[in-house]
Coordinates of C-alpha atoms in Angstrom, one line a residue:
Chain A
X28 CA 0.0 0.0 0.0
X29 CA 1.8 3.2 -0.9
X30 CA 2.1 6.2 2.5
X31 CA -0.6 8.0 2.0
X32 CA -3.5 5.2 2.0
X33 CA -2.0 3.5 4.8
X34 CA -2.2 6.8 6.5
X35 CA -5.5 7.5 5.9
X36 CA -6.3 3.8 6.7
X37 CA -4.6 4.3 10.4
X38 CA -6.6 7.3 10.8
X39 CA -9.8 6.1 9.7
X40 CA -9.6 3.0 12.1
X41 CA -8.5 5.3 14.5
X42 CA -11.5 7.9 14.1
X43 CA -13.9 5.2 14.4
X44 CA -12.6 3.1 17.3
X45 CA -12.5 7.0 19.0
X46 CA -15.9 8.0 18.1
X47 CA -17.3 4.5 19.9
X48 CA -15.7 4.8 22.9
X49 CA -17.4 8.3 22.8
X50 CA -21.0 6.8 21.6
X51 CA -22.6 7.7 24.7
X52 CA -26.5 8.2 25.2
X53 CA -27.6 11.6 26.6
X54 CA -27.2 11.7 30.7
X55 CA -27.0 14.2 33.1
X56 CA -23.1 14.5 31.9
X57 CA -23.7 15.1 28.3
X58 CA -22.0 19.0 28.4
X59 CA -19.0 16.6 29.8
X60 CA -18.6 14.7 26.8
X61 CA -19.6 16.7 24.4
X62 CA -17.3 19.0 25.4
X63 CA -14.5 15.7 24.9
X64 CA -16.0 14.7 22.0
X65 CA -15.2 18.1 20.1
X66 CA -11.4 18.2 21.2
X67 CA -11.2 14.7 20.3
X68 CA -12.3 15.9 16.8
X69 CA -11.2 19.2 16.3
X70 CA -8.4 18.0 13.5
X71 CA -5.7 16.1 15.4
X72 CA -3.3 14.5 13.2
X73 CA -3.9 11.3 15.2
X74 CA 0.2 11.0 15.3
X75 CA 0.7 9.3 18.6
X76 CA -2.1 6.5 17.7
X77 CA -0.6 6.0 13.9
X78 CA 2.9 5.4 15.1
X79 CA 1.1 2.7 18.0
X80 CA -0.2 1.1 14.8
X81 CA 2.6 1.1 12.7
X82 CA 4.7 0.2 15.4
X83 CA 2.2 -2.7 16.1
X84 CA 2.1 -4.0 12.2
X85 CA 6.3 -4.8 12.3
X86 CA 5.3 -7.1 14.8
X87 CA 1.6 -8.2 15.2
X88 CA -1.1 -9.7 13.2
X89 CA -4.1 -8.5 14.4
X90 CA -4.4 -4.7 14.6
X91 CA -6.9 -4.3 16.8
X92 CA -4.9 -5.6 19.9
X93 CA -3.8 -2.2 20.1
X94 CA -6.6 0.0 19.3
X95 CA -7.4 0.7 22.5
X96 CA -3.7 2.1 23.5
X97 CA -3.7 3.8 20.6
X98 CA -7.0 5.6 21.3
X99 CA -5.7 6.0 24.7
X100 CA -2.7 7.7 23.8
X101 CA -4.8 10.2 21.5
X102 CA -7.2 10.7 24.5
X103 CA -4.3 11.5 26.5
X104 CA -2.8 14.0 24.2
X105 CA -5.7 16.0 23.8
X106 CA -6.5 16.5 27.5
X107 CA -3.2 17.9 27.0
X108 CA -3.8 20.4 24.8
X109 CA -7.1 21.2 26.7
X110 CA -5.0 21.9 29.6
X111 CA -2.0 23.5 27.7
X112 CA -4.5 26.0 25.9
X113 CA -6.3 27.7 29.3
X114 CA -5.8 31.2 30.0
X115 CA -3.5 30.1 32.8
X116 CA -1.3 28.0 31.0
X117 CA -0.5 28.9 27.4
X118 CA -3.4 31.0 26.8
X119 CA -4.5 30.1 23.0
X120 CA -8.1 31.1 21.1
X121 CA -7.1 28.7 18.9
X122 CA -6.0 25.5 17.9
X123 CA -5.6 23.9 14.9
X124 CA -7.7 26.8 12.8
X125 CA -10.6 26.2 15.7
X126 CA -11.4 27.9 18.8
X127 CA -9.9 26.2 22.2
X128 CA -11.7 23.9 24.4
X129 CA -12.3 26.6 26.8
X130 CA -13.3 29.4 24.4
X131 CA -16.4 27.2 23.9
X132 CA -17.2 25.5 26.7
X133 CA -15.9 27.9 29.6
X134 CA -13.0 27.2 31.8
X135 CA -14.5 24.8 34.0
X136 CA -15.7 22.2 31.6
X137 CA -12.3 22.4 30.0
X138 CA -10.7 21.9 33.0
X139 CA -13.2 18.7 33.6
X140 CA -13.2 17.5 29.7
X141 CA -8.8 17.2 30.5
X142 CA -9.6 15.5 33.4
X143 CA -12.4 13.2 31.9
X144 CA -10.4 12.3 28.7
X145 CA -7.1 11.8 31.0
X146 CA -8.8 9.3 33.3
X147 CA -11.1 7.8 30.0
X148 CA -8.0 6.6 28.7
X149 CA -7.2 4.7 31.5
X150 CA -10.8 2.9 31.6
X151 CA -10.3 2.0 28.0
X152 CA -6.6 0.4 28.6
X153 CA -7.5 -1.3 31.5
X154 CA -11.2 -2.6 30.4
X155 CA -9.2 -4.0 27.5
X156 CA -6.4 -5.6 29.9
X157 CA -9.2 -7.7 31.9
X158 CA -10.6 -9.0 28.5
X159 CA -7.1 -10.8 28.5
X160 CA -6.0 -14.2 30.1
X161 CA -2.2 -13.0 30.2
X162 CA -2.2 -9.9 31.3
X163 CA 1.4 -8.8 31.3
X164 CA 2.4 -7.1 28.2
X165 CA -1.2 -5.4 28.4
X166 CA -0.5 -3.9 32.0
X167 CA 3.1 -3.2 31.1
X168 CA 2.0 -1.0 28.1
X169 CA -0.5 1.1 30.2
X170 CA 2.3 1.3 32.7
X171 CA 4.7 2.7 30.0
X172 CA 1.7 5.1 28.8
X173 CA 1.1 6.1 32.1
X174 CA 4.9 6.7 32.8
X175 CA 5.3 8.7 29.9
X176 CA 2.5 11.2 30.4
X177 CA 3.2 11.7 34.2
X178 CA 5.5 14.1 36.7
X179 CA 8.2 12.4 35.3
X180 CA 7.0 12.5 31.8
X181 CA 5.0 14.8 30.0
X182 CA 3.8 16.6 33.1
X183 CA 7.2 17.4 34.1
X184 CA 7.8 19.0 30.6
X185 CA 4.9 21.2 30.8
X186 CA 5.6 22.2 34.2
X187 CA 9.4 23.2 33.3
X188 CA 7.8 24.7 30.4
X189 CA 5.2 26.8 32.2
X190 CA 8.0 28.0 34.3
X191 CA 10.3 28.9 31.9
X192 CA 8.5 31.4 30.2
X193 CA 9.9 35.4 30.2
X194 CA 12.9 33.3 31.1
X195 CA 16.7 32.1 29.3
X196 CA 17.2 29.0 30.2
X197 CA 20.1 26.4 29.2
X198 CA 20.4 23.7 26.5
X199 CA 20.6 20.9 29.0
X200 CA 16.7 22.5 30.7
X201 CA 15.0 22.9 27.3
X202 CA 16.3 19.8 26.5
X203 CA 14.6 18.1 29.7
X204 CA 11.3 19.8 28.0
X205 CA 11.6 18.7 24.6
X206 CA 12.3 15.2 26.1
X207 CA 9.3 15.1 28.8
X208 CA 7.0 17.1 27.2
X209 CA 6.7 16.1 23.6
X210 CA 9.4 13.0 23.0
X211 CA 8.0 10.9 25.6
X212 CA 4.3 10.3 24.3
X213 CA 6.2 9.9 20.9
X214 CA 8.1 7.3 22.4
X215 CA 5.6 5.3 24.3
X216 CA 3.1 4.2 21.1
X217 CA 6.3 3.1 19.3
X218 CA 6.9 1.0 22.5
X219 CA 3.8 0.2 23.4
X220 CA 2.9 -1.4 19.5
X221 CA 5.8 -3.1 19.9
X222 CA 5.1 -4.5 23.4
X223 CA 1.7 -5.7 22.7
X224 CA 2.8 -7.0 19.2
X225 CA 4.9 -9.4 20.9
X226 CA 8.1 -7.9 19.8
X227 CA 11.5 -9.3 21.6
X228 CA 12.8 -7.4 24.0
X229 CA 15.4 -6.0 21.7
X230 CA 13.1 -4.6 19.4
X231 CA 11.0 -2.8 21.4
X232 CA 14.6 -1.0 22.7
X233 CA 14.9 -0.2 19.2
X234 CA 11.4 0.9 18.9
X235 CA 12.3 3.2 22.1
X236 CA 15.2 4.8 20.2
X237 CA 13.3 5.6 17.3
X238 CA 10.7 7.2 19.1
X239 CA 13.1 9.6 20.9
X240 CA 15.0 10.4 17.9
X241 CA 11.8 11.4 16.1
X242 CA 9.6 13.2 19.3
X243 CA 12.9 15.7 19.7
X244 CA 12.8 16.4 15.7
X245 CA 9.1 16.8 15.6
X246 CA 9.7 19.0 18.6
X247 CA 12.3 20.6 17.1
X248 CA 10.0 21.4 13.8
X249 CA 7.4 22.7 15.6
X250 CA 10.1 25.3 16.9
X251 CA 11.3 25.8 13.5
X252 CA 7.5 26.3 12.3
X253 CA 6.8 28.4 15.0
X254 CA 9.2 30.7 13.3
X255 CA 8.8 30.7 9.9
X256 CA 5.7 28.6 9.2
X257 CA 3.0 29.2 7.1
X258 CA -0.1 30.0 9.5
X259 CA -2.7 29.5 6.9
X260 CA -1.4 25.7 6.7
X261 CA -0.4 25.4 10.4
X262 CA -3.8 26.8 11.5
X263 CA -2.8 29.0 14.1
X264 CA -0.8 31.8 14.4
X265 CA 3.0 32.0 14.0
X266 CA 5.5 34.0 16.5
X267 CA 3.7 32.8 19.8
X268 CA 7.0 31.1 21.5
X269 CA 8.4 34.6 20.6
X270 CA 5.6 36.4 22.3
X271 CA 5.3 34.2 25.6
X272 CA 9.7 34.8 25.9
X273 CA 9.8 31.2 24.9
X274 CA 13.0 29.8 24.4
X275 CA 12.7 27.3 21.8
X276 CA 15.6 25.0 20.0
X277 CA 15.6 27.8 17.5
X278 CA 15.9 30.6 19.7
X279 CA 19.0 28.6 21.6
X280 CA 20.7 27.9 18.5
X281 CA 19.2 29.3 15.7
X282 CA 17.1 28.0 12.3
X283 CA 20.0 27.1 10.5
X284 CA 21.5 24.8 13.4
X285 CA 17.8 23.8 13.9
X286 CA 17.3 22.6 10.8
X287 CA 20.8 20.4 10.5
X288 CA 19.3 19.0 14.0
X289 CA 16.6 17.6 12.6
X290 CA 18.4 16.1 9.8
X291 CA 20.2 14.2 11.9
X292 CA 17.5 13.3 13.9
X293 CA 15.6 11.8 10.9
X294 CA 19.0 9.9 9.8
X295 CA 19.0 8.3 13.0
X296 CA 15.8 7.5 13.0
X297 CA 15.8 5.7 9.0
X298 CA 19.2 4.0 10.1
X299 CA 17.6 2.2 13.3
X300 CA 14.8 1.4 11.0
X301 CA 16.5 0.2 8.4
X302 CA 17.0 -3.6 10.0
X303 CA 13.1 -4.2 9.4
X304 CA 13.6 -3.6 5.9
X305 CA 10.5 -3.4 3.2
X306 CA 8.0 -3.8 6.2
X307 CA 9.3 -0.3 8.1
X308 CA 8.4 1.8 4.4
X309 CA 5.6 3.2 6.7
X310 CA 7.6 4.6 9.5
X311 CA 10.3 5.9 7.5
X312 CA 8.3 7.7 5.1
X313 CA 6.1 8.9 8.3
X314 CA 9.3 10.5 9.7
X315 CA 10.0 12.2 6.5
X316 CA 6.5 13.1 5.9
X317 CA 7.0 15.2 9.7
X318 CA 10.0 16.6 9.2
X319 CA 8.6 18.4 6.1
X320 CA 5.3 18.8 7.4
X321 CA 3.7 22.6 7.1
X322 CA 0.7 21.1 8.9
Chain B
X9 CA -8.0 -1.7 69.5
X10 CA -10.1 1.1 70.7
X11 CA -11.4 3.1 68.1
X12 CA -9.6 6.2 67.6
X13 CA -6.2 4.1 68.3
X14 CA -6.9 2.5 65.2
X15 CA -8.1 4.9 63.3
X16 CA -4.7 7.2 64.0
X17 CA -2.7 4.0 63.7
X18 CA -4.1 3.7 60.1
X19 CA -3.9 7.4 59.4
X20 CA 0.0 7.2 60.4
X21 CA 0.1 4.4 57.6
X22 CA -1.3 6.1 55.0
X23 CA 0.5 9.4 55.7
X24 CA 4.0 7.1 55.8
X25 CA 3.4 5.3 52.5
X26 CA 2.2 8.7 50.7
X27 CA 5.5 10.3 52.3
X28 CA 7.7 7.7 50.5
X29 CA 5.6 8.0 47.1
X30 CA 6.5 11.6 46.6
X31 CA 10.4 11.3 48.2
X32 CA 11.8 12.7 45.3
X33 CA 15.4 14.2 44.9
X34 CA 15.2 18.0 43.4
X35 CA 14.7 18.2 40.0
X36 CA 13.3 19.8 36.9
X37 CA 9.9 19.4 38.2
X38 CA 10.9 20.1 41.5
X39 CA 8.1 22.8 42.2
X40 CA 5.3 20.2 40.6
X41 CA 6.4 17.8 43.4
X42 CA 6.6 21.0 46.1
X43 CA 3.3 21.8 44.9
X44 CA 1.5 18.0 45.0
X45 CA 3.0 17.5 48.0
X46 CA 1.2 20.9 49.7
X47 CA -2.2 19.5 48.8
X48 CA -1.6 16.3 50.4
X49 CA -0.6 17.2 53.1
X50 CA -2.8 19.8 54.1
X51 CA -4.7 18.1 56.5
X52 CA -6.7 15.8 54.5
X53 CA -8.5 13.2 56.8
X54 CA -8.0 10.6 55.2
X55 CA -11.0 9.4 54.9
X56 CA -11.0 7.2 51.8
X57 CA -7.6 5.3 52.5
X58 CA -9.1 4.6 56.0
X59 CA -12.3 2.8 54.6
X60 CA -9.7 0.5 52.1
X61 CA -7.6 -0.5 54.9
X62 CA -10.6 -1.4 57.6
X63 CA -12.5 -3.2 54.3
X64 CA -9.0 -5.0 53.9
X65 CA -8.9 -6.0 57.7
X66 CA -12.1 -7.8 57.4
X67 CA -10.9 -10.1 55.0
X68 CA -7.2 -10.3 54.4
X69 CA -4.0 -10.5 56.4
X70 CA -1.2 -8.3 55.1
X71 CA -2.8 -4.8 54.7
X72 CA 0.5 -3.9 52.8
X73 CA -1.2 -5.5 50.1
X74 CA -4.1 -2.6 49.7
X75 CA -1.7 0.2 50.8
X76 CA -0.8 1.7 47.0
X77 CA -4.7 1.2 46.4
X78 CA -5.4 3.0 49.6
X79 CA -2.6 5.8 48.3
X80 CA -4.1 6.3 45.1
X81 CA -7.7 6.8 46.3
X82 CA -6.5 9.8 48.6
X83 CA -4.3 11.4 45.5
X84 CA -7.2 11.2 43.0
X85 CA -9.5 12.5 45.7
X86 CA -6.5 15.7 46.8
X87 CA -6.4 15.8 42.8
X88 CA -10.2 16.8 42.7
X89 CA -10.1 19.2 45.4
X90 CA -7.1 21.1 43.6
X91 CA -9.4 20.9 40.2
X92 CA -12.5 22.1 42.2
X93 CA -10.9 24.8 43.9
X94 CA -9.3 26.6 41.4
X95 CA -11.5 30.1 40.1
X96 CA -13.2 28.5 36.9
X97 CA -14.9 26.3 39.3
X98 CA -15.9 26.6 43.2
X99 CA -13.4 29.6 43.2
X100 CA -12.0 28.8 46.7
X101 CA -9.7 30.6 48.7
X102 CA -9.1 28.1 51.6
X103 CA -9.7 24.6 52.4
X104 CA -9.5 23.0 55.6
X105 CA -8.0 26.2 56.9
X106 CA -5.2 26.5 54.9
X107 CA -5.0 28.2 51.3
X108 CA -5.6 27.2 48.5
X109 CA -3.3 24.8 46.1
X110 CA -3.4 27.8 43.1
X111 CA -3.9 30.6 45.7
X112 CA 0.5 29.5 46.7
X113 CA 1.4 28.2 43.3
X114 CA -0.6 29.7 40.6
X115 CA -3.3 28.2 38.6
X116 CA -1.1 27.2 35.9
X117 CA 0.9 24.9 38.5
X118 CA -2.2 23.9 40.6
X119 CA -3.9 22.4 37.0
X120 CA -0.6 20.5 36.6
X121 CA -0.3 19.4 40.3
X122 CA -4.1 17.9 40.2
X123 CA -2.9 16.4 36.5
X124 CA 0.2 15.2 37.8
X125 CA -1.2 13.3 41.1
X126 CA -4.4 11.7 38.6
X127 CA -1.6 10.0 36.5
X128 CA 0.6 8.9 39.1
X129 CA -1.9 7.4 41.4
X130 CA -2.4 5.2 38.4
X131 CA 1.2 4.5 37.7
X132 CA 1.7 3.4 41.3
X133 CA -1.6 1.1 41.1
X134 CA 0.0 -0.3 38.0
X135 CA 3.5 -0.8 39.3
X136 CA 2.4 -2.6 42.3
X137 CA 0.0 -4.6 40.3
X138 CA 2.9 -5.6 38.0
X139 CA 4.9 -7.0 40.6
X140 CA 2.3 -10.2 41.2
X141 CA 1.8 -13.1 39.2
X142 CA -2.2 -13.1 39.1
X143 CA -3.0 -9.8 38.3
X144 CA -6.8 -10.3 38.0
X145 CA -7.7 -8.8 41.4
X146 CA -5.6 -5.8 40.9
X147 CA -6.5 -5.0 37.7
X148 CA -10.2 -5.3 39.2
X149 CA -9.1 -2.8 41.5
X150 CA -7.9 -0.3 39.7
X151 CA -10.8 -0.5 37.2
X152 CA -13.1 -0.3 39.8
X153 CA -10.9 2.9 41.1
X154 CA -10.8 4.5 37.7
X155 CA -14.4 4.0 37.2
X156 CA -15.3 5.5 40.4
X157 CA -13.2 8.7 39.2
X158 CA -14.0 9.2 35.7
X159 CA -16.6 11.2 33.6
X160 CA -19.5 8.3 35.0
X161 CA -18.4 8.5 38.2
X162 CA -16.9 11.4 40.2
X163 CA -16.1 14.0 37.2
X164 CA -19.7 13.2 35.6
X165 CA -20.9 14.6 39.2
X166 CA -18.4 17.1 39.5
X167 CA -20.0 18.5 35.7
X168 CA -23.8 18.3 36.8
X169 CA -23.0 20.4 40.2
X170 CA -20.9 23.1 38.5
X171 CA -24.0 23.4 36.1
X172 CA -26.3 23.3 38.3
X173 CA -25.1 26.7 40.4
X174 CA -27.9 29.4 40.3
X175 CA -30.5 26.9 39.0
X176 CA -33.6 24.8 41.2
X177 CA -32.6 21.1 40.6
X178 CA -34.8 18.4 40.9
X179 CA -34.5 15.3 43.3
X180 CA -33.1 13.2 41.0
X181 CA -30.3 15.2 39.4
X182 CA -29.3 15.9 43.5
X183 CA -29.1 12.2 44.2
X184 CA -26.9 12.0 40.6
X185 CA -24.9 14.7 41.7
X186 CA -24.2 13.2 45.4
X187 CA -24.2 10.0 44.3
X188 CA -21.2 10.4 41.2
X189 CA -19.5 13.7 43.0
X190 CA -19.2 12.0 46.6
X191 CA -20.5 8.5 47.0
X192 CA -18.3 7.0 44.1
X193 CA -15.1 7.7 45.5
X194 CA -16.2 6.2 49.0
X195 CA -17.6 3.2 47.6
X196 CA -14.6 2.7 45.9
X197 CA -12.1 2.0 48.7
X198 CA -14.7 -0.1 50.4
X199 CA -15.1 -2.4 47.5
X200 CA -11.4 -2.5 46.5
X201 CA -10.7 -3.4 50.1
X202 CA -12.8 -6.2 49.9
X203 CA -10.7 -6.9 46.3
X204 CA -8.1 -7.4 47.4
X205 CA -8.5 -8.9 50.9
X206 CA -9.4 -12.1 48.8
X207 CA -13.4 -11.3 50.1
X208 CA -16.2 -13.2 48.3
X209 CA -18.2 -12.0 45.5
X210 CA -21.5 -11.3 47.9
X211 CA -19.0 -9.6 50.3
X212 CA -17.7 -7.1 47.5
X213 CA -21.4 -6.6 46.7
X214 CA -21.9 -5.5 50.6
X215 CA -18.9 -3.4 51.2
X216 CA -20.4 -1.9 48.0
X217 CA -23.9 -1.1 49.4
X218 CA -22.4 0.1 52.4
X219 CA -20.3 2.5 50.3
X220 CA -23.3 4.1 48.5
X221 CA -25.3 4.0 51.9
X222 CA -22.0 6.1 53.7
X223 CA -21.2 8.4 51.2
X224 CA -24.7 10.0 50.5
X225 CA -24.9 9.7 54.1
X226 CA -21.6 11.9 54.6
X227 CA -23.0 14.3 51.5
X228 CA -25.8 15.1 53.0
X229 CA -24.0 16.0 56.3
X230 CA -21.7 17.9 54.7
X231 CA -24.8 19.8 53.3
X232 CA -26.2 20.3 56.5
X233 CA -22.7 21.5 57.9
X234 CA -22.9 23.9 55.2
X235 CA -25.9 25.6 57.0
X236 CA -25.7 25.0 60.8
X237 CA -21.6 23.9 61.0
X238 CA -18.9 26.0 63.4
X239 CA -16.4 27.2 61.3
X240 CA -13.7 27.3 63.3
X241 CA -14.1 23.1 63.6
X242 CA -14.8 23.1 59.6
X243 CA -11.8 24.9 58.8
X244 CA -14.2 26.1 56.1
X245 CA -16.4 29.1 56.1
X246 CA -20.2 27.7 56.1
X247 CA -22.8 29.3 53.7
X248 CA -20.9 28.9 50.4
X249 CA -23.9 26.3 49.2
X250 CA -26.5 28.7 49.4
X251 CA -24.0 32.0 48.4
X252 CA -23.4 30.0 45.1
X253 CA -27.1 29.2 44.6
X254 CA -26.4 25.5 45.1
X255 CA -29.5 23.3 45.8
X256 CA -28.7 20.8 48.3
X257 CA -30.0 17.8 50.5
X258 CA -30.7 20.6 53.1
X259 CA -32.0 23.3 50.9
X260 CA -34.8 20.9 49.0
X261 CA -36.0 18.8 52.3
X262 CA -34.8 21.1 55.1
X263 CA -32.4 20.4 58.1
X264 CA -34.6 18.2 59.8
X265 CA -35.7 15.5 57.2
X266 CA -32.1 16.1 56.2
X267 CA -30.8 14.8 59.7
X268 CA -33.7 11.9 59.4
X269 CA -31.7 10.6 56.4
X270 CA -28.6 10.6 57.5
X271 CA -29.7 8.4 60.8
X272 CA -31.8 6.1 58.1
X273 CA -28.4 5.8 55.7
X274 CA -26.8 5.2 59.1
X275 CA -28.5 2.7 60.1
X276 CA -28.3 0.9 56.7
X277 CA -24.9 0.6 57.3
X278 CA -24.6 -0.6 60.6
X279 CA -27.4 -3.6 59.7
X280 CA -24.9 -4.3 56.7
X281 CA -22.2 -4.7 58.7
X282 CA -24.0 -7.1 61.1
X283 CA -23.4 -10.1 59.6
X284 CA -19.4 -9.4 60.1
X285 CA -19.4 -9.3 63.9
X286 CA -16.6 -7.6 65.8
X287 CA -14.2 -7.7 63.4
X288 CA -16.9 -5.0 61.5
X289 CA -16.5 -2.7 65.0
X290 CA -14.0 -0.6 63.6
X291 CA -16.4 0.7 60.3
X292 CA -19.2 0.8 62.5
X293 CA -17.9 3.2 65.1
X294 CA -16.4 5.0 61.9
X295 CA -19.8 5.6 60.0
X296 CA -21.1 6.8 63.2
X297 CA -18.4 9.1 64.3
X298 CA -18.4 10.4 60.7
X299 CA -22.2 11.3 60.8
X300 CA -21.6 13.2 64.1
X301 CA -18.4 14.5 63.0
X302 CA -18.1 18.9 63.4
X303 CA -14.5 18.6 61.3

């Protein structure tokens, strides 16, 4: 199948395996998840989940083993953003060409919808563990998901990040956000597809690697973009790390060096894919696909 | 044991094992942990860690086992009180007599902190239920706990009551409110107790009826606290209900038939526990002290 059908074929599975764990009936908590439901489909790229999948498919045979991590993962990013965009955090109207969670809803729902999708996921990942006889690689996974979005994880990013605005800070402390904040819910679905595709325990090392090679170049783009992107194709406006005092890979070291980053980054990441030969295609032209993204 | 021996014995337990949870060196996130750490230990009672251990005691034998369960109830519940607080929703200065987790850190931090102690209650339920063979009755557990938590549970109450501020409610969306908000959260200790003490299925089903019976029970009193409480014992001021326009238990049936249902929930739970004889003394003296309780 050549990229771009395989990648609409990830997201479609995705978008439907999302939209049933969301098929509620009207209750008394409807505002709740309606207020989820329209983060959940307010244009996400659905990156974390695809790269669960394609991860899964070097290994596994049946992709729905993993559907619910990879929805998990998705959920878990967007509570993110839900969080990330409130007036006492980053402070964004928009996202992704659409108004923020909170710029519909009101700050309180938003603040609920994070919390609702956060501990959703979990439900999801561990409804799906008990369906299982051997639960090992299944609890393992939602351990690693867990691990990677927590204090030590993607929470400690954002926390570094929130304080580090209006600030200059050192390579080695943006670093430590890139890493928690971004890289490590890159890193877990390429983990995670592994794990429950019953890949040995070298692989999903590998799989580990990759994924920190590629969240600190997507990180690094987004940077880049943030910079001299095109806001009509990025869907929201350009300049903000500038605005908020943000240092940013391409404040630290400039576009140039930025860029030469991540070209490196994306060499690393086709070289530790290249010993899964025809079958990686996918992931390799997925990391290129990011690096040049204007999206 | 007399009573309050055992219940400070298992408050000293609780407060140990949550010490050691958040014993981190300094780091990145260093103010995340400073500021997760200030909600918990501000003075929480304890209440739902104290209900897993005594449901634990009537059934199993090394209450080490329920310990990280007992943990992560009390995080998720400081995680909600963080979230609730916070201006977009109950707008709280003080709680328990101490400020507020946003009113010392920010909001920014305080959204992260309630984020932060969400995720890792679930990632030290997960690591502990990785370290045993049979999993089944952990994984039980922490469904049962994420349940209890999420957008049918305690966040699904948590929506209705912010919605409902400034409106007349009925009956019925009170008792969902109550029920999802408060009683979820204290049902699920009981029942994980039971879990993981190795109890029988139509145990689990008691500890549960208990649970709902207890926490509308302490709902309501909380209500009626709300209106005829001594704020110096509260650590609260009394009156917010009605300044927000909340209906409560008290404000739809009055103080008196409020009081009548709390002694009827009460004695619910003392005929349930019957059946377990002295080793039951503990929770029975508990429910009642708790129903009489000016703290």
């Amino acid at each position: 199948m050549i990229f771009k059908d395989q990648l609409n074929n990830y997201i479609e599975l995705v978008n439907a395996q999302l939209s049933s764990y969301l098929d509620y009936e009207k209750g008394h908590n409807n505002k709740l998840i309606e207020s989820m439901k329209y983060s959940l489909f307010a244009g996400g790229k659905r990156l974390r989940p695809i790269l669960a999948l394609a991860s899964y498919d070097l290994f596994g045979k049946d992709i729905h083993e993993v559907m619910p991590y990879a929805c998990a993962l998705e959920m878990i990013h967007t509570y993110s953003l839900i969080h990330d965009d409130l007036p006492a955090m980053d402070n964004d109207d928009y996202r992704r060409g659409k108004l923020t969670n909170h710029k519909i809803y009101g700050e309180g729902i938003a603040i609920l919808a994070g919390d609702g999708l956060l501990n959703y996921s979990f439900e999801i990942m561990l409804d799906n563990a008990l369906k299982h006889k051997d639960m090992y690689s299944h609890i393992r996974s939602i351990k690693e998901i867990a691990n990677s979005a927590g204090i030590n994880g993607m929470i400690g990013g954002q926390i570094v990040d929130l304080e580090s605005e209006n600030k200059a800070i050192k390579e080695e402390t943006l670093n430590y956000i890139h890493m928690n904040k971004t890289a490590a819910l890159i890193t877990a679905p390429l983990k995670v597809g592994a794990i429950i595709g019953g890949a040995r325990e070298e692989d999903i090392k590998c799989m580990e690697e990759i994924g920190l090679n590629l969240g600190l170049a997507f990180q690094i783009t987004d940077d880049i973009l943030d910079v001299i992107g095109d806001e009509s194709k990025l869907g929201k406006s350009i300049g903000s790390d500038m605005e908020k005092h943000k240092s940013t890979y391409a404040s630290l070291f400039g576009i140039e060096s930025s860029i030469e980053r991540v070209e490196e980054l994306t060499d690393n990441v086709n070289s530790l894919l290249k010993p899964y030969s025809d079958k990686s295609n996918f992931l390799l032209e997925l990391s290129n696909y990011l690096m040049k993204r204007e999206f």
